[in-house]
mmCIF file of C-alpha atoms in Angstrom:
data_model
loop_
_atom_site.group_PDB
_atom_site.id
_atom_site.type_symbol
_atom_site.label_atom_id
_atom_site.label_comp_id
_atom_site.label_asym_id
_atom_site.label_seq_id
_atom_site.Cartn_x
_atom_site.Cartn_y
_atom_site.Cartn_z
ATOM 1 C CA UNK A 119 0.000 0.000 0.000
ATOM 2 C CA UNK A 120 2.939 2.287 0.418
ATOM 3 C CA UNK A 121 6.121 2.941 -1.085
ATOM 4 C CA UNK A 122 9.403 4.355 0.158
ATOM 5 C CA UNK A 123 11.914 6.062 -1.782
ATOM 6 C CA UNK A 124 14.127 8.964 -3.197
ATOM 7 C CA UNK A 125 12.073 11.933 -4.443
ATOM 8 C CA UNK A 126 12.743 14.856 -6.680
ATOM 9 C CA UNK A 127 10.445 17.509 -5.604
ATOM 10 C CA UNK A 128 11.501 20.333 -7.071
ATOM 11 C CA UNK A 129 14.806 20.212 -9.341
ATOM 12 C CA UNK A 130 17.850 18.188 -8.309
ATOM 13 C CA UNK A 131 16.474 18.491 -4.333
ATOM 14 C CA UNK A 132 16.294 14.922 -4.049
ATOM 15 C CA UNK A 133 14.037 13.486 -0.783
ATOM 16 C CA UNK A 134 13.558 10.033 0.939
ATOM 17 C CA UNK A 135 10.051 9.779 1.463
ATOM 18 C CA UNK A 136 7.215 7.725 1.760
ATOM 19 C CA UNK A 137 4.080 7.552 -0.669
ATOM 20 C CA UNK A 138 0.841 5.667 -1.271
ATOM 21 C CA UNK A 139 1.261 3.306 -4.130
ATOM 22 C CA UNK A 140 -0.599 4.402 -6.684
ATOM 23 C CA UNK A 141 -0.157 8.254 -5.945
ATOM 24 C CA UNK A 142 3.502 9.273 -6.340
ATOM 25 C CA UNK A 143 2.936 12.940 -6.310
ATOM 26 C CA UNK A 144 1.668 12.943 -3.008
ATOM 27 C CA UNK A 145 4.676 12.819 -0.324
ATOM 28 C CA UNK A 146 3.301 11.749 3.145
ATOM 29 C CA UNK A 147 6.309 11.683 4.858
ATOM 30 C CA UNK A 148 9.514 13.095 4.386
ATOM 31 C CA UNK A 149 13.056 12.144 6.365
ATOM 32 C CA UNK A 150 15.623 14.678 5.004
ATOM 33 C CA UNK A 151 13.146 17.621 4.673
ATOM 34 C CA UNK A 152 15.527 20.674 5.558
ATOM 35 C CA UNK A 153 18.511 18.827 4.322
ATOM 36 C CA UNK A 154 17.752 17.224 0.827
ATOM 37 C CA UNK A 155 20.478 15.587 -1.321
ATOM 38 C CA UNK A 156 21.098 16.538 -4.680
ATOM 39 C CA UNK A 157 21.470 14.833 -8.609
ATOM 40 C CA UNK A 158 19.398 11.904 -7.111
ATOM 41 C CA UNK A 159 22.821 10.977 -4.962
ATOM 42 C CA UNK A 160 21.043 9.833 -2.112
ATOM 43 C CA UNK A 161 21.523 6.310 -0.336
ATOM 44 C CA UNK A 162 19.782 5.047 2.863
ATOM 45 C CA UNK A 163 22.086 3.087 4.554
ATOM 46 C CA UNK A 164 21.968 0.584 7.771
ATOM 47 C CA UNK A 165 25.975 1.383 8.627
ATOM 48 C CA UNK A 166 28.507 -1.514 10.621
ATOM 49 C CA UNK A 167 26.860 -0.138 13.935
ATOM 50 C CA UNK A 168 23.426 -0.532 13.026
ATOM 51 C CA UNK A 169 22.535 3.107 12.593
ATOM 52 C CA UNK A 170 20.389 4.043 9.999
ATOM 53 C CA UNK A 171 21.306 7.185 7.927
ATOM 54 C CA UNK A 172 20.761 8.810 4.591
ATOM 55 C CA UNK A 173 24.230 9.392 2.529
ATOM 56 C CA UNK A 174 24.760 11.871 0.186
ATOM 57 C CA UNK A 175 27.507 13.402 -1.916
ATOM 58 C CA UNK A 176 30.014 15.694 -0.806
ATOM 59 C CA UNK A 177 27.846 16.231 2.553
ATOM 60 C CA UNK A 178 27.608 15.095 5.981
ATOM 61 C CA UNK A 179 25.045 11.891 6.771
ATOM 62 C CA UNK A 180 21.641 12.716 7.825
ATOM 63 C CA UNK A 181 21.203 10.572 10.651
ATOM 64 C CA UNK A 182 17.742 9.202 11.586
ATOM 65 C CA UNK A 183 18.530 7.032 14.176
ATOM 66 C CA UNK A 184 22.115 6.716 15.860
ATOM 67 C CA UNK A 185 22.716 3.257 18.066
ATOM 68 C CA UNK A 186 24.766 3.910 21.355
ATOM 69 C CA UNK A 187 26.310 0.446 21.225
ATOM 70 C CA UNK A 188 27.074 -1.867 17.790
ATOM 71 C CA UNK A 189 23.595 -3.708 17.217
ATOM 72 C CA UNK A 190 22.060 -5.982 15.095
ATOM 73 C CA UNK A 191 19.336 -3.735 13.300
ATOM 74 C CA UNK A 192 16.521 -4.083 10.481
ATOM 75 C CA UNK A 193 14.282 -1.208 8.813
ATOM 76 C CA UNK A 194 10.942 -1.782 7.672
ATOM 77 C CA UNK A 195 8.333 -0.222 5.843
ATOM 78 C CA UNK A 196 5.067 -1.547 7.212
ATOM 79 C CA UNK A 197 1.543 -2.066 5.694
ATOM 80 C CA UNK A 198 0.382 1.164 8.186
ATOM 81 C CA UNK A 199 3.078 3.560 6.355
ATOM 82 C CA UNK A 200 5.150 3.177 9.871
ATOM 83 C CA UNK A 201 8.883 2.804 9.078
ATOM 84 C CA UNK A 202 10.221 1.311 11.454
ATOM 85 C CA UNK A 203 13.791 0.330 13.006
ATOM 86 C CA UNK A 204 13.877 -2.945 15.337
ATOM 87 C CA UNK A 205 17.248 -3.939 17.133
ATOM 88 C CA UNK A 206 17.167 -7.886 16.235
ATOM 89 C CA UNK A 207 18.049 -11.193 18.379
ATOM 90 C CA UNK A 208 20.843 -13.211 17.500
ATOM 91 C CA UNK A 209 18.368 -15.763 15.742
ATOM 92 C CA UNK A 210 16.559 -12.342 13.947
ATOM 93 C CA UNK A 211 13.236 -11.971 15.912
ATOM 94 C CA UNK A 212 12.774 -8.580 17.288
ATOM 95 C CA UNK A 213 13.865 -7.396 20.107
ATOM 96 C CA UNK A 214 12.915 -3.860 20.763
ATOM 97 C CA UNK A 215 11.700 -0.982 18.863
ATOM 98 C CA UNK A 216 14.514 1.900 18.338
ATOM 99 C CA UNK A 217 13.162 4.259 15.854
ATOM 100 C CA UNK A 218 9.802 4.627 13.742
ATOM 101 C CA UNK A 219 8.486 7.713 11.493
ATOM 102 C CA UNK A 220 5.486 8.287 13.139
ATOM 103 C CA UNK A 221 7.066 9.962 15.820
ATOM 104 C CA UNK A 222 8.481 12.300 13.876
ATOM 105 C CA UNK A 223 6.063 13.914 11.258
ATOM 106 C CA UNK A 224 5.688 15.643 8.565
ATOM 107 C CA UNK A 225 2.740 17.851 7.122
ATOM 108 C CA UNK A 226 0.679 14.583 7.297
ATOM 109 C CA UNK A 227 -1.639 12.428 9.238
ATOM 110 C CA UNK A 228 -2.077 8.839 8.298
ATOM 111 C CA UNK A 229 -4.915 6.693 10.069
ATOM 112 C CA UNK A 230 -3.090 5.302 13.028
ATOM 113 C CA UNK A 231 -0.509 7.579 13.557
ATOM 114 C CA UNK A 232 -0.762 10.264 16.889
ATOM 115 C CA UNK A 233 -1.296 13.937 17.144
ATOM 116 C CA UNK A 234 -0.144 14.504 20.897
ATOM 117 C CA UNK A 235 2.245 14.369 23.443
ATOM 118 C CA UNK A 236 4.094 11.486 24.938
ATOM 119 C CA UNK A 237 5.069 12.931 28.815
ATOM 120 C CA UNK A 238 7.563 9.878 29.542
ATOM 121 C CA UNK A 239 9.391 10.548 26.310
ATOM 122 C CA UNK A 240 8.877 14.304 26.030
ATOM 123 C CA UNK A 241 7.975 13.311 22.094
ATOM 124 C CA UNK A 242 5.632 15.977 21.038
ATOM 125 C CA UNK A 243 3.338 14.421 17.843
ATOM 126 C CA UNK A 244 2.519 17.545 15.599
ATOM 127 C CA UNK A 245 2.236 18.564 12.027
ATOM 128 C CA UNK A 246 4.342 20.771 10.383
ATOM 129 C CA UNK A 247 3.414 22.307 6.678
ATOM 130 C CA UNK A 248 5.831 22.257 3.871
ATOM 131 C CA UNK A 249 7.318 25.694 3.098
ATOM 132 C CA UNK A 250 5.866 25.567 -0.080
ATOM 133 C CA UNK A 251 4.112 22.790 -2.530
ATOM 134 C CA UNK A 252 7.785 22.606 -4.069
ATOM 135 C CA UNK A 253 9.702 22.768 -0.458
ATOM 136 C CA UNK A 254 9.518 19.942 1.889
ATOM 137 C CA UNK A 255 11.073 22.459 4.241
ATOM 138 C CA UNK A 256 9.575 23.201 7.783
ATOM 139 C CA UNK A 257 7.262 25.644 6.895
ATOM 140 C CA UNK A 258 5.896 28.496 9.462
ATOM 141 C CA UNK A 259 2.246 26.497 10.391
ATOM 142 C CA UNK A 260 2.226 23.617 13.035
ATOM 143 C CA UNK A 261 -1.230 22.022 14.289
ATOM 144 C CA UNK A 262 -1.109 20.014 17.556
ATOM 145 C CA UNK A 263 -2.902 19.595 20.833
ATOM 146 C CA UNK A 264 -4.243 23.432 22.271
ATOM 147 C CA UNK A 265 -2.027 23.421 25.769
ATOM 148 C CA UNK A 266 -4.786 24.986 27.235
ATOM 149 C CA UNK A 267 -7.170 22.568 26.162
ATOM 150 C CA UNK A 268 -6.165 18.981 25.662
ATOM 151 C CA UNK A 269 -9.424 18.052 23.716
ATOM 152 C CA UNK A 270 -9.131 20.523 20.820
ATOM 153 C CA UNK A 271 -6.541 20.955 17.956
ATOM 154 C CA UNK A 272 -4.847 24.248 17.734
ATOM 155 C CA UNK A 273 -3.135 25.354 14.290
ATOM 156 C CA UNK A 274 0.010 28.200 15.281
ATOM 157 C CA UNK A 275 1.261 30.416 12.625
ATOM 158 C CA UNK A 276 4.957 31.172 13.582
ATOM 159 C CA UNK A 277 3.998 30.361 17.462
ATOM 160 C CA UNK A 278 0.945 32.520 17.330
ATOM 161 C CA UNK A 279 -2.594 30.599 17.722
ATOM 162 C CA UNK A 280 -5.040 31.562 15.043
ATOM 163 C CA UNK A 281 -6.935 28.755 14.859
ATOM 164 C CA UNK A 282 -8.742 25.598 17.274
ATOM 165 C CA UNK A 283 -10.982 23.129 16.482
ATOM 166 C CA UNK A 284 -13.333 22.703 18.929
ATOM 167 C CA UNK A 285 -13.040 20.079 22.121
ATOM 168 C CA UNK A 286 -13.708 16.337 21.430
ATOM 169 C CA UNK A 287 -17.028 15.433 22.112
ATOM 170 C CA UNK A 288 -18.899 12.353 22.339
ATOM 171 C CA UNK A 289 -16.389 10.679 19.173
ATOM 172 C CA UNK A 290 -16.249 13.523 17.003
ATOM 173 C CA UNK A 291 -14.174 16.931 16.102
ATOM 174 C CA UNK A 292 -16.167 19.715 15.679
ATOM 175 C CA UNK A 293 -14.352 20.877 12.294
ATOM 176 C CA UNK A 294 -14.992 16.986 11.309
ATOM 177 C CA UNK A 295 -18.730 16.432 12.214
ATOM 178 C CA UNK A 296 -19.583 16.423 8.780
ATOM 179 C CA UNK A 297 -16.680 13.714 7.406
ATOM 180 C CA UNK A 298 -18.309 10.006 8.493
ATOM 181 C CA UNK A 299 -15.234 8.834 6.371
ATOM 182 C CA UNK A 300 -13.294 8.984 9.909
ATOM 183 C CA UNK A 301 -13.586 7.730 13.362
ATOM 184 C CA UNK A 302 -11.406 9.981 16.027
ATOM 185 C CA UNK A 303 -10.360 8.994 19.657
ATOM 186 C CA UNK A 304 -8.655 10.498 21.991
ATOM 187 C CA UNK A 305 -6.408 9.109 24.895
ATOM 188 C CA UNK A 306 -5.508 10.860 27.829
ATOM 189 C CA UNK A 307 -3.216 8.769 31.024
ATOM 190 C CA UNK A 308 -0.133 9.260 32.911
ATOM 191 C CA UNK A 309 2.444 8.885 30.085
ATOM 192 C CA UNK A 310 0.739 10.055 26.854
ATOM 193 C CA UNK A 311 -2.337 12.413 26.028
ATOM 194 C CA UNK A 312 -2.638 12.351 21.941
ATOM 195 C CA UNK A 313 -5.624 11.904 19.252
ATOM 196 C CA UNK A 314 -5.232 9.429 16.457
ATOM 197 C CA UNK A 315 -8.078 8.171 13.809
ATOM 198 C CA UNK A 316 -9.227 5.048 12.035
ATOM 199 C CA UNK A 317 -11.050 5.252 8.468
ATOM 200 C CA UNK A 318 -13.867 3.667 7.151
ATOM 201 C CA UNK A 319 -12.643 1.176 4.662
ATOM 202 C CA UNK A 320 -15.849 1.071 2.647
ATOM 203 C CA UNK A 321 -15.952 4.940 2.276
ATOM 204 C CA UNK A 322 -12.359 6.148 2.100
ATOM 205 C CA UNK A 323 -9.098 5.018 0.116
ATOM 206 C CA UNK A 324 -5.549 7.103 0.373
ATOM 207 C CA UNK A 325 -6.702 8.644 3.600
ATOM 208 C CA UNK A 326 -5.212 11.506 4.826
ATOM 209 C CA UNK A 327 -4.986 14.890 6.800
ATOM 210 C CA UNK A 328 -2.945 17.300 5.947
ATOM 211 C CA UNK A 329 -1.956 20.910 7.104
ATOM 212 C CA UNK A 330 -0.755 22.450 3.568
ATOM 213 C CA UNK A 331 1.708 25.174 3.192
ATOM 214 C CA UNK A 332 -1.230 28.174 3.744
ATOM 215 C CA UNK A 333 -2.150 26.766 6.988
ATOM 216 C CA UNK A 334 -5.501 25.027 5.370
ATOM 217 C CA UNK A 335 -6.087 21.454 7.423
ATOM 218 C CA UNK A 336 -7.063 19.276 4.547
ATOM 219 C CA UNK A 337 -8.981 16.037 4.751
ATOM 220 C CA UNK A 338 -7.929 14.056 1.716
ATOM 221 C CA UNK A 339 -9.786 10.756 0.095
ATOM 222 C CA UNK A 340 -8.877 9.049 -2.935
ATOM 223 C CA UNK A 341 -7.218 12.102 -5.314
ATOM 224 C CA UNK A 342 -9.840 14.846 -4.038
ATOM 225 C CA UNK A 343 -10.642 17.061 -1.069
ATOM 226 C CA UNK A 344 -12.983 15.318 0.852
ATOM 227 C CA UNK A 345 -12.774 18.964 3.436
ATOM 228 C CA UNK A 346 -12.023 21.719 4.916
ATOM 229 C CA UNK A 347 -11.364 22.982 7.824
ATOM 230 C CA UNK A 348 -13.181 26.357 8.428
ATOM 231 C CA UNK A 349 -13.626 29.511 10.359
ATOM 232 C CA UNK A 350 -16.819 29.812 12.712
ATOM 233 C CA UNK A 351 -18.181 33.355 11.954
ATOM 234 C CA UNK A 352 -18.465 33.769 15.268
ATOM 235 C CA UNK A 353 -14.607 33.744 16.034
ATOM 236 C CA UNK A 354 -15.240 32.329 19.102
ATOM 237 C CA UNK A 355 -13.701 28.541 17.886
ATOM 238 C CA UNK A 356 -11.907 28.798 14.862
ATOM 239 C CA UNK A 357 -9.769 31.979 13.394
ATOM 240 C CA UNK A 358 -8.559 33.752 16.288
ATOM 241 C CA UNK A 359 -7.931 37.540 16.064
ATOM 242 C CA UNK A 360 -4.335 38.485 15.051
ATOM 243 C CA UNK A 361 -2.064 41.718 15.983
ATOM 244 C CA UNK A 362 -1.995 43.519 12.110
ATOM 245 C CA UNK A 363 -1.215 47.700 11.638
ATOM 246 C CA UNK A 364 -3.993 50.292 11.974
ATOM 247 C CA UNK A 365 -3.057 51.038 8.287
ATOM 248 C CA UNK A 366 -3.532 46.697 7.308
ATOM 249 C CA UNK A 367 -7.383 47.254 8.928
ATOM 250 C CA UNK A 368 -8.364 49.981 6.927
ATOM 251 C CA UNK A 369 -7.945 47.924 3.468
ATOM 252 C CA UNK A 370 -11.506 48.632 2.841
ATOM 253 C CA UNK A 371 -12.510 47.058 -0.581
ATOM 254 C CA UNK A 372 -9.086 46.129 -1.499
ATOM 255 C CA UNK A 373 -8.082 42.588 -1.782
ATOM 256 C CA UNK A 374 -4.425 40.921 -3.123
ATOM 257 C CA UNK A 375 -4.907 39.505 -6.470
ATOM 258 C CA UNK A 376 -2.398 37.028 -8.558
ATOM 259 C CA UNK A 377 -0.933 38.070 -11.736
ATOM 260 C CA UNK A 378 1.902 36.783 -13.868
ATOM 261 C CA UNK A 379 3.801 38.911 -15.532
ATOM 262 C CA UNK A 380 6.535 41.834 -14.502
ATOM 263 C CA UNK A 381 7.100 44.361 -12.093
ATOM 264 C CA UNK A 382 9.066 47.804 -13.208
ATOM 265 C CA UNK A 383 11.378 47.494 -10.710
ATOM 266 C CA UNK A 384 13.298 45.272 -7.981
ATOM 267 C CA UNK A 385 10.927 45.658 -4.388
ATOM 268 C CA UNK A 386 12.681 45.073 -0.863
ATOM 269 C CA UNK A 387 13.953 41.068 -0.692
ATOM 270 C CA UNK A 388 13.816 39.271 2.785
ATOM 271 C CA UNK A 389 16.903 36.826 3.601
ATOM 272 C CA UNK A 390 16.730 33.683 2.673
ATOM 273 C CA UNK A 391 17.506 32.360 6.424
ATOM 274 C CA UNK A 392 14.252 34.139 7.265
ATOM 275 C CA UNK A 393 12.396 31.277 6.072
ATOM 276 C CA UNK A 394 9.680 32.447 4.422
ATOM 277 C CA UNK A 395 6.188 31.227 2.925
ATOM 278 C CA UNK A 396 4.308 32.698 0.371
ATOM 279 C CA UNK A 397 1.932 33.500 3.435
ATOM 280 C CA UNK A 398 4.589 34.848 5.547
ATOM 281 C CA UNK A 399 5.123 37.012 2.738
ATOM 282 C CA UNK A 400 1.211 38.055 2.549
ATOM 283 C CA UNK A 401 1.892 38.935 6.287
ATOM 284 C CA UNK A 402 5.141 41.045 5.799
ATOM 285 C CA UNK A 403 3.358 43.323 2.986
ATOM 286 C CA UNK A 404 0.578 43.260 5.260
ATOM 287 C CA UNK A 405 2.628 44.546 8.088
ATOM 288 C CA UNK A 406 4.000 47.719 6.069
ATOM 289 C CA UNK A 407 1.906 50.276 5.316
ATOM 290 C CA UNK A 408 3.573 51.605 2.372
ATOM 291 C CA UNK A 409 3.051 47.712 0.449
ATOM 292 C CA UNK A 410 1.224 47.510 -2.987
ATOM 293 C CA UNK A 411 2.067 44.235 -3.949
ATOM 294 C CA UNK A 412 4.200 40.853 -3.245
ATOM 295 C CA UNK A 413 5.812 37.565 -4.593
ATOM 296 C CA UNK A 414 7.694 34.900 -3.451
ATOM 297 C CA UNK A 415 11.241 35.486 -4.159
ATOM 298 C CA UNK A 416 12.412 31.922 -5.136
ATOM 299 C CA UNK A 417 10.857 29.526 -8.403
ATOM 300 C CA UNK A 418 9.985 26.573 -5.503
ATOM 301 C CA UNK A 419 7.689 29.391 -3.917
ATOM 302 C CA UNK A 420 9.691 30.562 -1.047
ATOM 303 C CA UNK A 421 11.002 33.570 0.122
ATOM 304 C CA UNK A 422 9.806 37.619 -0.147
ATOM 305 C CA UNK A 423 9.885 40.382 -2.106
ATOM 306 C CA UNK A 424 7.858 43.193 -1.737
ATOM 307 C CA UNK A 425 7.033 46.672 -3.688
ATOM 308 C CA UNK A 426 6.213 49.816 -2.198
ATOM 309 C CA UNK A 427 3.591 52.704 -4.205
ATOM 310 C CA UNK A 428 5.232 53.996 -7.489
ATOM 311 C CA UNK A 429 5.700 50.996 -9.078
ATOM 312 C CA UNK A 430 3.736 49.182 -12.303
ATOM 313 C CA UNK A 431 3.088 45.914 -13.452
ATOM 314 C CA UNK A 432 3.069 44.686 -17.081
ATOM 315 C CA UNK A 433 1.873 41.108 -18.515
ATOM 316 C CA UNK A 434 4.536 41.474 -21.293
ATOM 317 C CA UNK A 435 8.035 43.387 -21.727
ATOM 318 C CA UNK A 436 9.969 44.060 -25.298
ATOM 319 C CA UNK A 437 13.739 44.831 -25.440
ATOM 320 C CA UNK A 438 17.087 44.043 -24.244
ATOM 321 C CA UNK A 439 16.051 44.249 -20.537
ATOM 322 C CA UNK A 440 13.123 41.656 -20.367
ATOM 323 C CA UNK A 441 13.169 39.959 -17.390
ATOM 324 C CA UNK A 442 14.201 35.398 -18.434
ATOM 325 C CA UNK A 443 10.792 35.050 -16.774
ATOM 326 C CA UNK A 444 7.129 35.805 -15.758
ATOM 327 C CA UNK A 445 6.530 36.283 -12.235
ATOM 328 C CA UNK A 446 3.582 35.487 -9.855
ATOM 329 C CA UNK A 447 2.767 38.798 -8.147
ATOM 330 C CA UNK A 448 -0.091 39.258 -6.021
ATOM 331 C CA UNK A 449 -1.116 43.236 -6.219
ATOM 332 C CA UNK A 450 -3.614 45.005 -3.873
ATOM 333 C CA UNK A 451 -6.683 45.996 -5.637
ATOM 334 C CA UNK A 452 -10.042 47.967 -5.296
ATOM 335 C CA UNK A 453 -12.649 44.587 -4.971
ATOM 336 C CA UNK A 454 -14.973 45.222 -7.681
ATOM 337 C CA UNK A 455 -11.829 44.916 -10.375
ATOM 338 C CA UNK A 456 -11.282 41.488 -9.142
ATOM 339 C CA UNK A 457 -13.467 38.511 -11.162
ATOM 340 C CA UNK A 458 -14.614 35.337 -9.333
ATOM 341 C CA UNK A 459 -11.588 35.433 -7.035
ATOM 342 C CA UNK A 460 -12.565 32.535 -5.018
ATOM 343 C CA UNK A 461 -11.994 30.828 -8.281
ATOM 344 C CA UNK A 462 -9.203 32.410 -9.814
ATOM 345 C CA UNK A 463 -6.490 31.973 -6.863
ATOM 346 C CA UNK A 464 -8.572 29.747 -3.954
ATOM 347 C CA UNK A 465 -9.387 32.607 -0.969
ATOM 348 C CA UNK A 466 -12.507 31.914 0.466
ATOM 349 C CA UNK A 467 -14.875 33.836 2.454
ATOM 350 C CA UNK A 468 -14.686 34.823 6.157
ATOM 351 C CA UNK A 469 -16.709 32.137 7.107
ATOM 352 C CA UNK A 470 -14.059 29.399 5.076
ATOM 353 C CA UNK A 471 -10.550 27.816 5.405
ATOM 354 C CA UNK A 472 -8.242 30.376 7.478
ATOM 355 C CA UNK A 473 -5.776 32.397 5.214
ATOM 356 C CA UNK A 474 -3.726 35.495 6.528
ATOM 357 C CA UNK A 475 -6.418 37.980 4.150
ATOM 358 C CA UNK A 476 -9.593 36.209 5.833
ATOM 359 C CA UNK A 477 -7.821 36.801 9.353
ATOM 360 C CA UNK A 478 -7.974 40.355 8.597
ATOM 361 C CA UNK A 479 -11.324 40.342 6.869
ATOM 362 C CA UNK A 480 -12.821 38.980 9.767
ATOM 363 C CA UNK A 481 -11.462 41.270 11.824
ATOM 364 C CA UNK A 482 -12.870 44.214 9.957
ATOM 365 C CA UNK A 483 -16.047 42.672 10.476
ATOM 366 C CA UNK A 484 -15.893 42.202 13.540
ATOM 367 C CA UNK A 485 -15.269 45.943 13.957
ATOM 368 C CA UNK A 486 -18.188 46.760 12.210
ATOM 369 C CA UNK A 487 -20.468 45.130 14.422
ATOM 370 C CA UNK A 488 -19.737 46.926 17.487
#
């Protein structure tokens, strides 16, 4: 049912991961995701000690699990998705379990696997998203257990709560009352307090939930979107209110809208050890009050540039000093100049899936109730 591998994700960046068989676009896991190898060099490797590693050219090892004495060890891949290392007997049963990948997650959750916190271990079960749909990278959204409330989920962007599920009541999720593809239970004792999830086999195949790279928690079945998390209009469970400039609340009508094409000048770049998403980006244009327009910096989607007033866009530039290629800018615009957005480039209403423009859209609405 699953595969594990070497992945190209975006260029030479080279990835061992694992995948459902039968969808090998879709990484559920991912091992080396802030290191990657390059020119598909990569080789997993049990070494002489029985630690297992990932080997790549002119680089240090990644090591995934280090043994503190020379054992007798075996990796697995099993039919859950688990891959597992066992220290072996002398006559090759198993001895103990040393390492497995559902501890340490990704941007996915596979039936079976924990969201949570193991107290004994201090192993803390959480998702992180990708930096990008082309970057494995840690991204800057993480969804776990709300430390104030055990019973809900909590979604942080860059350590700042802006969204919760709901508590657990009597076998369901609030966000997931309507999905009857998925049974939830939660477990609570002296040693570990997590949530995991069984699925319907009758219903559901290539299960999955996953917190994408906008901070969207996706339930997945088959190829499709089964659903969405979404925002209560109520704010009271769901988007919580975040800190933005007097300047970012006053947008009015004005909404970011995606173009390709060319701006007439170079904006302010971020670093590159900044980290950034395209919706970090969102948030640092956001943040200034002088911002017209942004784009992610790098072709995998990551990183920040940003424009100030006084620049123009084009779709198309002639001469010797055209840009090698079109760029995806997102520009601020009056409303009414902007066609079928929900469509065109995926934001939803207040009411929907959580992005950094419905935080602040909901905040404005809130304003104008009072």
């Amino acid at each position: 049912m699953f595969k594990l591998g070497f992945k190209s994700v975006h260029k030479d960046n080279s990835y061992l991961g694992i995948w459902y068989n039968g969808e090998d676009d879709n990484l559920l896991w991912v091992a080396n995701r802030n290191t990657p190898t390059f020119g598909g060099t990569g080789i997993l490797e049990i070494d002489d000690r029985g630690s297992l590693k990932i080997l790549h050219q002119s680089a240090d090892p990644v090591v995934l699990y280090s043994v503190e004495e020379p054992s007798n060890t075996s990796a697995t891949l099993e039919d859950s998705g688990n891959f597992v290392l066992h220290e072996l007997n002398r006559d090759g049963s198993i001895k103990r379990l040393l390492w497995e990948s559902f501890d340490y997650p990704t941007d996915t959750l596979l039936p079976g696997m924990k969201l949570g916190i193991n107290s004994k271990t201090g192993l803390n079960w959480a998702l992180t998203s990708w930096r990008s749909d082309k970057s494995p990278a840690s991204g800057s959204f993480s969804l776990g257990l709300d430390p104030s409330d055990s019973t809900q989920w909590a979604i942080w962007w860059r350590g700042e709560v802006y969204w919760k599920s709901g508590s657990f009541q009597h076998g369901f999720l609030e966000v997931f009352l309507s999905n009857s593809s998925y049974d939830f239970f939660y477990v609570s004792n002296e040693n570990e307090t997590y949530f995991n999830y069984t699925v319907k086999k009758a219903v559901t195949i290539f299960p999955r939930l996953k917190l994408n790279s906008e901070g969207e928690l996706v339930s997945y079945k088959a190829d499709s979107v089964a659903s969405q998390v979404s925002c209560t209009k109520n704010m009271s469970i769901g988007c919580m209110k975040l800190n933005v400039p007097e300047c970012s609340r006053s947008l009015g009508n004005n909404v970011f809208q995606q173009h390709v094409g060319y701006m007439s000048n170079t904006g302010f770049k971020f670093t590159e050890t900044d980290n950034l998403s395209r919706i970090d980006c969102q948030a640092k244009c956001l943040d200034d009050c002088s911002c017209v327009a942004y784009a992610s910096k790098n072709d995998d989607g990551t990183g920040c540039e940003i424009w100030s007033t006084g620049v123009s866009f084009t779709e198309s530039v002639t001469g010797d000093n055209k840009p090698e290629v079109k760029r995806e800018v997102f520009i601020l615009e009056p409303r009414e100049q902007v066609v079928d957005m929900a469509d065109r480039i995926g934001w939803r209403s207040y009411d929907c899936t959580p992005s950094m423009l419905n935080m602040l859209q909901n905040m404005e609405k809130q304003q104008q109730r009072r």
